[in-house]
């Protein structure tokens, strides 16, 4: 018996990186999982296979969660498939790093939509079914950068700081309904997102990490669980 037996969970952006690790970890602990992806269909199907091969339950569902109607369809897919939604993990996110001087409006808007509006969209779609079910759990993946700031990431840091304030505010709205809303704010984790950093950036970041190594996606998954 796992801690999450009979629980259903949506993990957004679960085709790769941290979301993939969260989906696999919660499935291993007994949850039935919706593996959301946007572009990486083959990778999402591979995550579903990894879960079902290990005896777990999962489906893949394509939705661009920066769009309200697609986030709504994602929540509906979970309820249609498993009968309910117990846990929402808002993990989907992306970066478009550059100094403010050279940041285009499109780079700003894309990150705001993928990293912050996506959290609004998915929470908005999930909150009514959770209230009706008299309980739920929401975990939003923020970032240490949303607390500390980071040169070259005004868009990303602002979006993640927004996720933190959104989380605290929604927690105050729905705590009395037995719904908890929390953030996990990871440091630097080895994924495609951080593999895109230059060697100089990685060396500078490593100098700030007491362990002297990047974190692993599984570390974040354990914190979420
Ligand atoms: P990643 O390896 O780049 O993976 C990003 C995931 O998000 C992919 O599965 C991608 O799916 C999905 N995604 C992006 N935009 C989407 C959209 N509009 N709709 C649906 N899915 C979307 O990133 P990661 O490093 O695992 O990061 C995951 C989360 O952790 C992000 O919120 C990130 O900001 C946060 N975080 C990461 C680090 C780090 O050091 N890596 C540190 C702190 C916080 P497709 O490929 O299918 O589009």
PDB file of C-alpha atoms and ligand atoms in Angstrom:
ATOM      1  CA  UNK A   1       0.000   0.000   0.000  1.00  0.00           C
ATOM      2  CA  UNK A   2       1.334   3.457  -0.913  1.00  0.00           C
ATOM      3  CA  UNK A   3       0.619   6.802   0.737  1.00  0.00           C
ATOM      4  CA  UNK A   4      -1.150   7.954  -2.433  1.00  0.00           C
ATOM      5  CA  UNK A   5      -3.332   4.888  -3.089  1.00  0.00           C
ATOM      6  CA  UNK A   6      -6.718   5.980  -4.535  1.00  0.00           C
ATOM      7  CA  UNK A   7      -5.410   9.516  -5.091  1.00  0.00           C
ATOM      8  CA  UNK A   8      -5.461  11.116  -8.523  1.00  0.00           C
ATOM      9  CA  UNK A   9      -2.960  13.710  -9.636  1.00  0.00           C
ATOM     10  CA  UNK A  10      -2.293  16.018 -12.557  1.00  0.00           C
ATOM     11  CA  UNK A  11       1.349  16.936 -13.092  1.00  0.00           C
ATOM     12  CA  UNK A  12       1.728  19.718 -15.664  1.00  0.00           C
ATOM     13  CA  UNK A  13       4.830  19.605 -17.850  1.00  0.00           C
ATOM     14  CA  UNK A  14       5.501  15.980 -16.909  1.00  0.00           C
ATOM     15  CA  UNK A  15       7.102  14.906 -20.202  1.00  0.00           C
ATOM     16  CA  UNK A  16      10.603  15.901 -19.080  1.00  0.00           C
ATOM     17  CA  UNK A  17      12.792  17.005 -16.171  1.00  0.00           C
ATOM     18  CA  UNK A  18      11.297  17.724 -12.744  1.00  0.00           C
ATOM     19  CA  UNK A  19       7.674  17.075 -13.797  1.00  0.00           C
ATOM     20  CA  UNK A  20       8.622  13.647 -15.141  1.00  0.00           C
ATOM     21  CA  UNK A  21      10.304  12.786 -11.822  1.00  0.00           C
ATOM     22  CA  UNK A  22       7.258  14.008  -9.829  1.00  0.00           C
ATOM     23  CA  UNK A  23       4.847  11.932 -11.972  1.00  0.00           C
ATOM     24  CA  UNK A  24       6.942   8.773 -11.633  1.00  0.00           C
ATOM     25  CA  UNK A  25       7.481   9.287  -7.892  1.00  0.00           C
ATOM     26  CA  UNK A  26       3.786   9.902  -7.058  1.00  0.00           C
ATOM     27  CA  UNK A  27       2.750   6.918  -9.222  1.00  0.00           C
ATOM     28  CA  UNK A  28       5.257   4.724  -7.368  1.00  0.00           C
ATOM     29  CA  UNK A  29       3.577   5.875  -4.132  1.00  0.00           C
ATOM     30  CA  UNK A  30       0.177   4.721  -5.481  1.00  0.00           C
ATOM     31  CA  UNK A  31      -1.333   7.756  -7.254  1.00  0.00           C
ATOM     32  CA  UNK A  32      -3.122   7.573 -10.631  1.00  0.00           C
ATOM     33  CA  UNK A  33      -1.407  10.194 -12.757  1.00  0.00           C
ATOM     34  CA  UNK A  34      -2.242  12.482 -15.675  1.00  0.00           C
ATOM     35  CA  UNK A  35       1.054  13.200 -17.438  1.00  0.00           C
ATOM     36  CA  UNK A  36       0.515  16.577 -19.097  1.00  0.00           C
ATOM     37  CA  UNK A  37       2.732  17.690 -21.983  1.00  0.00           C
ATOM     38  CA  UNK A  38       2.623  20.320 -24.671  1.00  0.00           C
ATOM     39  CA  UNK A  39       5.204  19.524 -27.373  1.00  0.00           C
ATOM     40  CA  UNK A  40       7.025  16.355 -26.251  1.00  0.00           C
ATOM     41  CA  UNK A  41       4.463  13.647 -27.020  1.00  0.00           C
ATOM     42  CA  UNK A  42       6.933  10.750 -27.379  1.00  0.00           C
ATOM     43  CA  UNK A  43       8.617  11.676 -24.101  1.00  0.00           C
ATOM     44  CA  UNK A  44       5.227  11.871 -22.340  1.00  0.00           C
ATOM     45  CA  UNK A  45       4.271   8.418 -23.677  1.00  0.00           C
ATOM     46  CA  UNK A  46       7.599   7.106 -22.370  1.00  0.00           C
ATOM     47  CA  UNK A  47       6.753   8.455 -18.882  1.00  0.00           C
ATOM     48  CA  UNK A  48       3.353   6.705 -19.048  1.00  0.00           C
ATOM     49  CA  UNK A  49       5.099   3.467 -20.080  1.00  0.00           C
ATOM     50  CA  UNK A  50       7.619   3.760 -17.228  1.00  0.00           C
ATOM     51  CA  UNK A  51       4.707   4.103 -14.776  1.00  0.00           C
ATOM     52  CA  UNK A  52       2.495   1.349 -16.213  1.00  0.00           C
ATOM     53  CA  UNK A  53       5.444  -1.069 -16.634  1.00  0.00           C
ATOM     54  CA  UNK A  54       6.041  -0.651 -12.889  1.00  0.00           C
ATOM     55  CA  UNK A  55       2.377  -1.529 -12.199  1.00  0.00           C
ATOM     56  CA  UNK A  56       1.111   2.055 -11.813  1.00  0.00           C
ATOM     57  CA  UNK A  57      -1.683   3.994 -13.516  1.00  0.00           C
ATOM     58  CA  UNK A  58      -1.095   6.896 -15.926  1.00  0.00           C
ATOM     59  CA  UNK A  59      -2.397   8.578 -19.039  1.00  0.00           C
ATOM     60  CA  UNK A  60      -0.763  11.284 -21.162  1.00  0.00           C
ATOM     61  CA  UNK A  61      -2.743  14.422 -22.012  1.00  0.00           C
ATOM     62  CA  UNK A  62      -1.655  17.204 -24.360  1.00  0.00           C
ATOM     63  CA  UNK A  63      -2.537  20.712 -23.205  1.00  0.00           C
ATOM     64  CA  UNK A  64      -0.798  24.062 -23.463  1.00  0.00           C
ATOM     65  CA  UNK A  65      -1.539  25.158 -19.915  1.00  0.00           C
ATOM     66  CA  UNK A  66      -0.811  28.797 -20.737  1.00  0.00           C
ATOM     67  CA  UNK A  67      -4.224  28.683 -22.465  1.00  0.00           C
ATOM     68  CA  UNK A  68      -7.305  28.672 -20.216  1.00  0.00           C
ATOM     69  CA  UNK A  69      -9.434  26.381 -22.401  1.00  0.00           C
ATOM     70  CA  UNK A  70      -6.667  23.761 -22.651  1.00  0.00           C
ATOM     71  CA  UNK A  71      -6.057  23.871 -18.871  1.00  0.00           C
ATOM     72  CA  UNK A  72      -9.815  23.319 -18.438  1.00  0.00           C
ATOM     73  CA  UNK A  73      -9.708  20.336 -20.792  1.00  0.00           C
ATOM     74  CA  UNK A  74      -6.793  18.892 -18.777  1.00  0.00           C
ATOM     75  CA  UNK A  75      -8.737  19.004 -15.499  1.00  0.00           C
ATOM     76  CA  UNK A  76     -11.796  17.535 -17.264  1.00  0.00           C
ATOM     77  CA  UNK A  77      -9.665  14.689 -18.666  1.00  0.00           C
ATOM     78  CA  UNK A  78      -8.521  13.744 -15.157  1.00  0.00           C
ATOM     79  CA  UNK A  79     -12.084  13.739 -13.779  1.00  0.00           C
ATOM     80  CA  UNK A  80     -13.456  11.868 -16.832  1.00  0.00           C
ATOM     81  CA  UNK A  81     -10.718   9.215 -16.588  1.00  0.00           C
ATOM     82  CA  UNK A  82     -10.316   8.730 -12.835  1.00  0.00           C
ATOM     83  CA  UNK A  83     -13.580  10.207 -11.470  1.00  0.00           C
ATOM     84  CA  UNK A  84     -11.934  12.981  -9.420  1.00  0.00           C
ATOM     85  CA  UNK A  85      -8.935  15.269  -8.990  1.00  0.00           C
ATOM     86  CA  UNK A  86      -7.194  15.115  -5.606  1.00  0.00           C
ATOM     87  CA  UNK A  87      -3.817  16.714  -6.344  1.00  0.00           C
ATOM     88  CA  UNK A  88      -2.656  19.332  -8.845  1.00  0.00           C
ATOM     89  CA  UNK A  89       1.061  19.898  -9.348  1.00  0.00           C
ATOM     90  CA  UNK A  90       1.723  23.025 -11.413  1.00  0.00           C
ATOM     91  CA  UNK A  91       5.200  22.303 -12.718  1.00  0.00           C
ATOM     92  CA  UNK A  92       5.124  23.409 -16.383  1.00  0.00           C
ATOM     93  CA  UNK A  93       7.474  26.288 -17.057  1.00  0.00           C
ATOM     94  CA  UNK A  94      10.075  27.656 -19.379  1.00  0.00           C
ATOM     95  CA  UNK A  95      12.762  30.344 -19.670  1.00  0.00           C
ATOM     96  CA  UNK A  96      13.727  32.997 -22.230  1.00  0.00           C
ATOM     97  CA  UNK A  97      16.857  34.404 -20.551  1.00  0.00           C
ATOM     98  CA  UNK A  98      18.358  37.693 -21.639  1.00  0.00           C
ATOM     99  CA  UNK A  99      19.202  41.076 -20.148  1.00  0.00           C
ATOM    100  CA  UNK A 100      16.245  43.444 -19.876  1.00  0.00           C
ATOM    101  CA  UNK A 101      17.835  45.779 -22.437  1.00  0.00           C
ATOM    102  CA  UNK A 102      17.507  43.117 -25.108  1.00  0.00           C
ATOM    103  CA  UNK A 103      14.373  41.344 -23.838  1.00  0.00           C
ATOM    104  CA  UNK A 104      11.568  41.398 -26.394  1.00  0.00           C
ATOM    105  CA  UNK A 105       7.957  41.855 -25.387  1.00  0.00           C
ATOM    106  CA  UNK A 106       7.357  38.365 -26.806  1.00  0.00           C
ATOM    107  CA  UNK A 107       9.985  36.853 -24.424  1.00  0.00           C
ATOM    108  CA  UNK A 108       8.328  38.625 -21.499  1.00  0.00           C
ATOM    109  CA  UNK A 109       4.810  37.538 -22.472  1.00  0.00           C
ATOM    110  CA  UNK A 110       5.763  33.936 -23.224  1.00  0.00           C
ATOM    111  CA  UNK A 111       7.359  33.394 -19.793  1.00  0.00           C
ATOM    112  CA  UNK A 112       4.521  35.179 -17.971  1.00  0.00           C
ATOM    113  CA  UNK A 113       1.990  32.974 -19.749  1.00  0.00           C
ATOM    114  CA  UNK A 114       3.844  29.651 -19.450  1.00  0.00           C
ATOM    115  CA  UNK A 115       5.079  30.122 -15.859  1.00  0.00           C
ATOM    116  CA  UNK A 116       2.445  32.302 -14.121  1.00  0.00           C
ATOM    117  CA  UNK A 117      -0.801  32.412 -16.104  1.00  0.00           C
ATOM    118  CA  UNK A 118      -0.607  28.612 -16.395  1.00  0.00           C
ATOM    119  CA  UNK A 119      -0.841  28.384 -12.595  1.00  0.00           C
ATOM    120  CA  UNK A 120      -3.897  30.675 -12.606  1.00  0.00           C
ATOM    121  CA  UNK A 121      -5.484  28.658 -15.441  1.00  0.00           C
ATOM    122  CA  UNK A 122      -5.012  25.242 -13.841  1.00  0.00           C
ATOM    123  CA  UNK A 123      -5.947  26.362 -10.307  1.00  0.00           C
ATOM    124  CA  UNK A 124      -9.054  28.117 -11.633  1.00  0.00           C
ATOM    125  CA  UNK A 125     -10.145  24.924 -13.405  1.00  0.00           C
ATOM    126  CA  UNK A 126      -9.326  22.685 -10.414  1.00  0.00           C
ATOM    127  CA  UNK A 127     -10.687  24.699  -7.526  1.00  0.00           C
ATOM    128  CA  UNK A 128     -14.442  24.119  -8.032  1.00  0.00           C
ATOM    129  CA  UNK A 129     -14.125  20.310  -8.292  1.00  0.00           C
ATOM    130  CA  UNK A 130     -11.844  20.331  -5.223  1.00  0.00           C
ATOM    131  CA  UNK A 131     -14.317  22.437  -3.206  1.00  0.00           C
ATOM    132  CA  UNK A 132     -17.145  20.094  -4.263  1.00  0.00           C
ATOM    133  CA  UNK A 133     -15.007  17.107  -3.205  1.00  0.00           C
ATOM    134  CA  UNK A 134     -14.358  18.843   0.151  1.00  0.00           C
ATOM    135  CA  UNK A 135     -10.595  18.756  -0.178  1.00  0.00           C
ATOM    136  CA  UNK A 136      -7.550  18.915  -2.379  1.00  0.00           C
ATOM    137  CA  UNK A 137      -3.831  19.546  -2.599  1.00  0.00           C
ATOM    138  CA  UNK A 138      -2.134  22.026  -4.905  1.00  0.00           C
ATOM    139  CA  UNK A 139       1.660  22.265  -5.223  1.00  0.00           C
ATOM    140  CA  UNK A 140       3.169  24.980  -7.385  1.00  0.00           C
ATOM    141  CA  UNK A 141       6.782  24.727  -8.523  1.00  0.00           C
ATOM    142  CA  UNK A 142       8.335  28.161  -8.022  1.00  0.00           C
ATOM    143  CA  UNK A 143      12.107  28.781  -7.930  1.00  0.00           C
ATOM    144  CA  UNK A 144      14.728  30.247  -5.580  1.00  0.00           C
ATOM    145  CA  UNK A 145      15.129  32.858  -8.304  1.00  0.00           C
ATOM    146  CA  UNK A 146      11.651  34.154  -7.417  1.00  0.00           C
ATOM    147  CA  UNK A 147      13.023  34.942  -3.948  1.00  0.00           C
ATOM    148  CA  UNK A 148      16.577  36.085  -4.760  1.00  0.00           C
ATOM    149  CA  UNK A 149      16.284  37.585  -8.244  1.00  0.00           C
ATOM    150  CA  UNK A 150      18.703  36.650 -11.047  1.00  0.00           C
ATOM    151  CA  UNK A 151      20.364  38.807 -13.694  1.00  0.00           C
ATOM    152  CA  UNK A 152      19.192  37.808 -17.166  1.00  0.00           C
ATOM    153  CA  UNK A 153      15.908  36.469 -15.784  1.00  0.00           C
ATOM    154  CA  UNK A 154      13.688  39.498 -15.019  1.00  0.00           C
ATOM    155  CA  UNK A 155      10.786  37.763 -16.774  1.00  0.00           C
ATOM    156  CA  UNK A 156      11.304  34.358 -15.129  1.00  0.00           C
ATOM    157  CA  UNK A 157      12.059  35.747 -11.639  1.00  0.00           C
ATOM    158  CA  UNK A 158       8.997  38.019 -11.767  1.00  0.00           C
ATOM    159  CA  UNK A 159       6.795  35.112 -12.880  1.00  0.00           C
ATOM    160  CA  UNK A 160       8.116  32.856 -10.092  1.00  0.00           C
ATOM    161  CA  UNK A 161       7.743  35.600  -7.442  1.00  0.00           C
ATOM    162  CA  UNK A 162       4.182  35.910  -8.781  1.00  0.00           C
ATOM    163  CA  UNK A 163       3.665  32.172  -8.306  1.00  0.00           C
ATOM    164  CA  UNK A 164       4.774  32.485  -4.665  1.00  0.00           C
ATOM    165  CA  UNK A 165       2.387  35.390  -3.935  1.00  0.00           C
ATOM    166  CA  UNK A 166      -0.428  33.658  -5.858  1.00  0.00           C
ATOM    167  CA  UNK A 167       0.124  30.499  -3.774  1.00  0.00           C
ATOM    168  CA  UNK A 168      -0.013  32.330  -0.435  1.00  0.00           C
ATOM    169  CA  UNK A 169      -3.153  34.215  -1.505  1.00  0.00           C
ATOM    170  CA  UNK A 170      -5.053  31.171  -2.792  1.00  0.00           C
ATOM    171  CA  UNK A 171      -4.048  29.234   0.352  1.00  0.00           C
ATOM    172  CA  UNK A 172      -5.814  31.935   2.394  1.00  0.00           C
ATOM    173  CA  UNK A 173      -8.919  31.688   0.182  1.00  0.00           C
ATOM    174  CA  UNK A 174      -9.375  27.924   0.312  1.00  0.00           C
ATOM    175  CA  UNK A 175      -7.703  26.717   3.529  1.00  0.00           C
ATOM    176  CA  UNK A 176     -11.089  26.591   5.269  1.00  0.00           C
ATOM    177  CA  UNK A 177     -12.267  24.212   2.496  1.00  0.00           C
ATOM    178  CA  UNK A 178      -9.595  21.620   3.353  1.00  0.00           C
ATOM    179  CA  UNK A 179      -7.536  22.582   0.306  1.00  0.00           C
ATOM    180  CA  UNK A 180      -3.854  23.320   0.853  1.00  0.00           C
ATOM    181  CA  UNK A 181      -1.846  25.368  -1.631  1.00  0.00           C
ATOM    182  CA  UNK A 182       1.932  25.251  -1.321  1.00  0.00           C
ATOM    183  CA  UNK A 183       5.082  26.021  -3.280  1.00  0.00           C
ATOM    184  CA  UNK A 184       8.269  24.100  -3.685  1.00  0.00           C
ATOM    185  CA  UNK A 185      11.048  26.495  -4.715  1.00  0.00           C
ATOM    186  CA  UNK A 186      13.922  24.414  -6.079  1.00  0.00           C
ATOM    187  CA  UNK A 187      17.490  25.596  -6.433  1.00  0.00           C
ATOM    188  CA  UNK A 188      19.445  24.593  -9.532  1.00  0.00           C
ATOM    189  CA  UNK A 189      18.386  21.171 -10.750  1.00  0.00           C
ATOM    190  CA  UNK A 190      20.007  19.173 -13.549  1.00  0.00           C
ATOM    191  CA  UNK A 191      17.436  19.210 -16.409  1.00  0.00           C
ATOM    192  CA  UNK A 192      17.160  20.434 -20.022  1.00  0.00           C
ATOM    193  CA  UNK A 193      16.414  23.896 -18.563  1.00  0.00           C
ATOM    194  CA  UNK A 194      19.781  24.164 -16.766  1.00  0.00           C
ATOM    195  CA  UNK A 195      21.686  22.268 -19.485  1.00  0.00           C
ATOM    196  CA  UNK A 196      20.949  25.355 -21.622  1.00  0.00           C
ATOM    197  CA  UNK A 197      23.146  27.512 -19.302  1.00  0.00           C
ATOM    198  CA  UNK A 198      26.701  28.393 -20.390  1.00  0.00           C
ATOM    199  CA  UNK A 199      29.682  26.779 -18.629  1.00  0.00           C
ATOM    200  CA  UNK A 200      30.530  30.144 -17.020  1.00  0.00           C
ATOM    201  CA  UNK A 201      26.971  30.500 -15.655  1.00  0.00           C
ATOM    202  CA  UNK A 202      27.015  26.935 -14.307  1.00  0.00           C
ATOM    203  CA  UNK A 203      30.403  27.451 -12.604  1.00  0.00           C
ATOM    204  CA  UNK A 204      29.174  30.680 -10.965  1.00  0.00           C
ATOM    205  CA  UNK A 205      25.997  28.973  -9.740  1.00  0.00           C
ATOM    206  CA  UNK A 206      27.868  25.936  -8.394  1.00  0.00           C
ATOM    207  CA  UNK A 207      30.014  28.265  -6.269  1.00  0.00           C
ATOM    208  CA  UNK A 208      26.844  29.224  -4.336  1.00  0.00           C
ATOM    209  CA  UNK A 209      25.776  25.614  -3.638  1.00  0.00           C
ATOM    210  CA  UNK A 210      27.164  24.138  -0.391  1.00  0.00           C
ATOM    211  CA  UNK A 211      27.032  20.561  -1.748  1.00  0.00           C
ATOM    212  CA  UNK A 212      29.040  21.632  -4.791  1.00  0.00           C
ATOM    213  CA  UNK A 213      26.684  19.875  -7.204  1.00  0.00           C
ATOM    214  CA  UNK A 214      23.375  20.544  -8.964  1.00  0.00           C
ATOM    215  CA  UNK A 215      20.264  19.005  -7.441  1.00  0.00           C
ATOM    216  CA  UNK A 216      18.470  16.109  -9.140  1.00  0.00           C
ATOM    217  CA  UNK A 217      14.850  16.066 -10.339  1.00  0.00           C
ATOM    218  CA  UNK A 218      14.147  13.233  -7.868  1.00  0.00           C
ATOM    219  CA  UNK A 219      15.146  15.529  -4.959  1.00  0.00           C
ATOM    220  CA  UNK A 220      12.321  17.908  -5.939  1.00  0.00           C
ATOM    221  CA  UNK A 221       9.893  15.006  -6.429  1.00  0.00           C
ATOM    222  CA  UNK A 222      10.532  13.842  -2.844  1.00  0.00           C
ATOM    223  CA  UNK A 223       9.825  17.362  -1.537  1.00  0.00           C
ATOM    224  CA  UNK A 224       6.558  17.507  -3.492  1.00  0.00           C
ATOM    225  CA  UNK A 225       5.437  14.087  -2.192  1.00  0.00           C
TER     226      UNK A 225
HETATM  227  P1  LIG B   1      12.342  21.366 -18.547  1.00  0.00           P
HETATM  228  O1  LIG B   1      13.265  20.215 -18.407  1.00  0.00           O
HETATM  229  O2  LIG B   1      12.605  22.423 -19.517  1.00  0.00           O
HETATM  230  O3  LIG B   1      10.850  20.792 -18.736  1.00  0.00           O
HETATM  231  C1  LIG B   1       9.779  21.683 -18.845  1.00  0.00           C
HETATM  232  C2  LIG B   1       8.487  20.930 -18.901  1.00  0.00           C
HETATM  233  O4  LIG B   1       7.413  21.888 -18.938  1.00  0.00           O
HETATM  234  C3  LIG B   1       8.366  20.058 -20.137  1.00  0.00           C
HETATM  235  O5  LIG B   1       7.734  18.843 -19.764  1.00  0.00           O
HETATM  236  C4  LIG B   1       7.463  20.890 -21.050  1.00  0.00           C
HETATM  237  O6  LIG B   1       6.645  20.077 -21.876  1.00  0.00           O
HETATM  238  C5  LIG B   1       6.578  21.589 -20.045  1.00  0.00           C
HETATM  239  N1  LIG B   1       5.960  22.813 -20.551  1.00  0.00           N
HETATM  240  C6  LIG B   1       6.544  24.000 -20.864  1.00  0.00           C
HETATM  241  N2  LIG B   1       5.628  24.879 -21.296  1.00  0.00           N
HETATM  242  C7  LIG B   1       4.420  24.241 -21.248  1.00  0.00           C
HETATM  243  C8  LIG B   1       3.085  24.614 -21.548  1.00  0.00           C
HETATM  244  N3  LIG B   1       2.796  25.839 -22.001  1.00  0.00           N
HETATM  245  N4  LIG B   1       2.092  23.705 -21.381  1.00  0.00           N
HETATM  246  C9  LIG B   1       2.371  22.466 -20.923  1.00  0.00           C
HETATM  247  N5  LIG B   1       3.627  22.054 -20.623  1.00  0.00           N
HETATM  248  C10 LIG B   1       4.624  22.927 -20.782  1.00  0.00           C
HETATM  249  O7  LIG B   1      12.209  22.147 -17.132  1.00  0.00           O
HETATM  250  P2  LIG B   1      12.512  21.671 -15.630  1.00  0.00           P
HETATM  251  O8  LIG B   1      13.883  22.097 -15.293  1.00  0.00           O
HETATM  252  O9  LIG B   1      12.076  20.271 -15.432  1.00  0.00           O
HETATM  253  O10 LIG B   1      11.537  22.669 -14.855  1.00  0.00           O
HETATM  254  C11 LIG B   1      10.260  22.280 -14.371  1.00  0.00           C
HETATM  255  C12 LIG B   1       9.745  23.367 -13.450  1.00  0.00           C
HETATM  256  O11 LIG B   1      10.666  23.580 -12.388  1.00  0.00           O
HETATM  257  C13 LIG B   1       9.575  24.732 -14.135  1.00  0.00           C
HETATM  258  O12 LIG B   1       8.446  25.398 -13.615  1.00  0.00           O
HETATM  259  C14 LIG B   1      10.844  25.450 -13.738  1.00  0.00           C
HETATM  260  O13 LIG B   1      10.695  26.832 -13.781  1.00  0.00           O
HETATM  261  C15 LIG B   1      11.036  24.940 -12.327  1.00  0.00           C
HETATM  262  N6  LIG B   1      12.390  25.056 -11.801  1.00  0.00           N
HETATM  263  C16 LIG B   1      13.444  24.460 -12.430  1.00  0.00           C
HETATM  264  C17 LIG B   1      14.715  24.576 -11.896  1.00  0.00           C
HETATM  265  C18 LIG B   1      15.928  23.957 -12.519  1.00  0.00           C
HETATM  266  O14 LIG B   1      17.038  24.275 -12.082  1.00  0.00           O
HETATM  267  N7  LIG B   1      15.799  23.106 -13.503  1.00  0.00           N
HETATM  268  C19 LIG B   1      14.905  25.323 -10.713  1.00  0.00           C
HETATM  269  C20 LIG B   1      13.810  25.913 -10.108  1.00  0.00           C
HETATM  270  C21 LIG B   1      12.549  25.764 -10.658  1.00  0.00           C
HETATM  271  P3  LIG B   1       6.848  19.867 -23.484  1.00  0.00           P
HETATM  272  O15 LIG B   1       8.289  19.582 -23.726  1.00  0.00           O
HETATM  273  O16 LIG B   1       5.927  18.739 -23.775  1.00  0.00           O
HETATM  274  O17 LIG B   1       6.392  21.153 -24.105  1.00  0.00           O
END
